[in-house]
XYZ file of C-alpha atoms in Angstrom:
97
model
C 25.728 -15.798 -3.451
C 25.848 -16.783 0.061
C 22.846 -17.217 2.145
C 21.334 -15.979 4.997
C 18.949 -17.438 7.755
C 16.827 -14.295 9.185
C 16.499 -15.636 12.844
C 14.234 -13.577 15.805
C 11.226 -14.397 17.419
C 8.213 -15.065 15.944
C 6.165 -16.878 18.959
C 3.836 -15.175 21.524
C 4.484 -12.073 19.198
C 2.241 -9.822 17.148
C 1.994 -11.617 14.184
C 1.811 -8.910 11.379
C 4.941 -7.436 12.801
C 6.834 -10.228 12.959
C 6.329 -10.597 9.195
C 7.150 -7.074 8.446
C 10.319 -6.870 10.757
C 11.648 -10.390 9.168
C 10.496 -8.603 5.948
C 12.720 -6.067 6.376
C 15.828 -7.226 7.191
C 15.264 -9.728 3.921
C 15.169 -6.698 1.941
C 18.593 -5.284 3.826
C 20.108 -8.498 3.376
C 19.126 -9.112 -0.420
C 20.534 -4.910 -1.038
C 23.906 -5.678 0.448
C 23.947 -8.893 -1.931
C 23.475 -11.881 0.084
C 20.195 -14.775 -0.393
C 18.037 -14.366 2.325
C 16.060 -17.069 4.230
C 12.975 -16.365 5.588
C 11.372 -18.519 8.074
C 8.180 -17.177 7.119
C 8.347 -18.929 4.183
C 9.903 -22.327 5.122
C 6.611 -24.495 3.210
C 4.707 -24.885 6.857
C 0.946 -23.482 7.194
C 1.424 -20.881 9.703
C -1.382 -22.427 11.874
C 1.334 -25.989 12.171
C 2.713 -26.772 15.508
C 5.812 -24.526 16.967
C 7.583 -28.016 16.482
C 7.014 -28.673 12.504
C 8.006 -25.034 11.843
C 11.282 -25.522 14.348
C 12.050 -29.062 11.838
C 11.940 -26.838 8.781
C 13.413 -24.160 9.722
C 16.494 -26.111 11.144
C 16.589 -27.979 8.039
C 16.627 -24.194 5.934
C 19.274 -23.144 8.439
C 21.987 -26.002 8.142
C 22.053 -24.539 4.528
C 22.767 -21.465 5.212
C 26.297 -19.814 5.546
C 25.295 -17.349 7.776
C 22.464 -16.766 10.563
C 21.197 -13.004 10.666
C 20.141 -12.316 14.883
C 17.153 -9.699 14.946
C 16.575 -7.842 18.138
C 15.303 -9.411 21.056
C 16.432 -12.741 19.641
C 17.605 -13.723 23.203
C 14.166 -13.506 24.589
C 12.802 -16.603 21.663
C 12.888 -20.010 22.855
C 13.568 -21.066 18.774
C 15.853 -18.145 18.280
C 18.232 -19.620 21.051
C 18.035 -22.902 19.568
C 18.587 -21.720 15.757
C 21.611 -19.672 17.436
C 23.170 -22.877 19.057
C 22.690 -24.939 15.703
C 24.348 -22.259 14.132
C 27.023 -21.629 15.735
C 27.241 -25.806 16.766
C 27.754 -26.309 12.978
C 30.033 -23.506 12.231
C 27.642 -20.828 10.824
C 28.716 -17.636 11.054
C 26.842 -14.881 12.952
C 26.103 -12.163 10.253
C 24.792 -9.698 12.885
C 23.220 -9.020 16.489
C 20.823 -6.388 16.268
């Protein structure tokens, strides 16, 4: 099963919708039959520093085969980065939204 990294932005945002939005597009991902990967749930408190979440989440990303874009990804500081890792270690881009 290949996996997915769900990549948007999560910073400065409303928190609770964050979660549901990256929520969402897990489920979509997991119905047309790929492993999604969550940031939410990359091990770090939420409360942790921008900069421990940004190390796990890299480290959950270079595992991934492909990086899923939500909308407004272009506007997220960590979004941009997780797109140039990706695409810097030859992950494929799933989808823009």
């Amino acid at each position: 099963m290949k996996k997915v990294y769900i990549s948007g932005a999560i910073a400065h945002h409303d928190l609770a919708e964050r979660k549901a939005a990256f929520k969402a597009a897990e489920r979509e991902l997991a119905e047309m039959g790929f492993a999604p990967v969550n940031p939410f749930d990359n091990g770090v408190p939420q409360e942790a520093h921008y900069t421990h979440h940004m190390r796990a989440d890299i480290g959950l990303l270079v595992g991934c085969d492909y990086i899923y874009m939500l909308r407004g990804w272009e506007l997220s500081k960590g979004a941009k980065l997780e797109h140039d890792v990706a695409t810097s270690c030859g992950i494929k881009v799933l989808k823009y939204e």
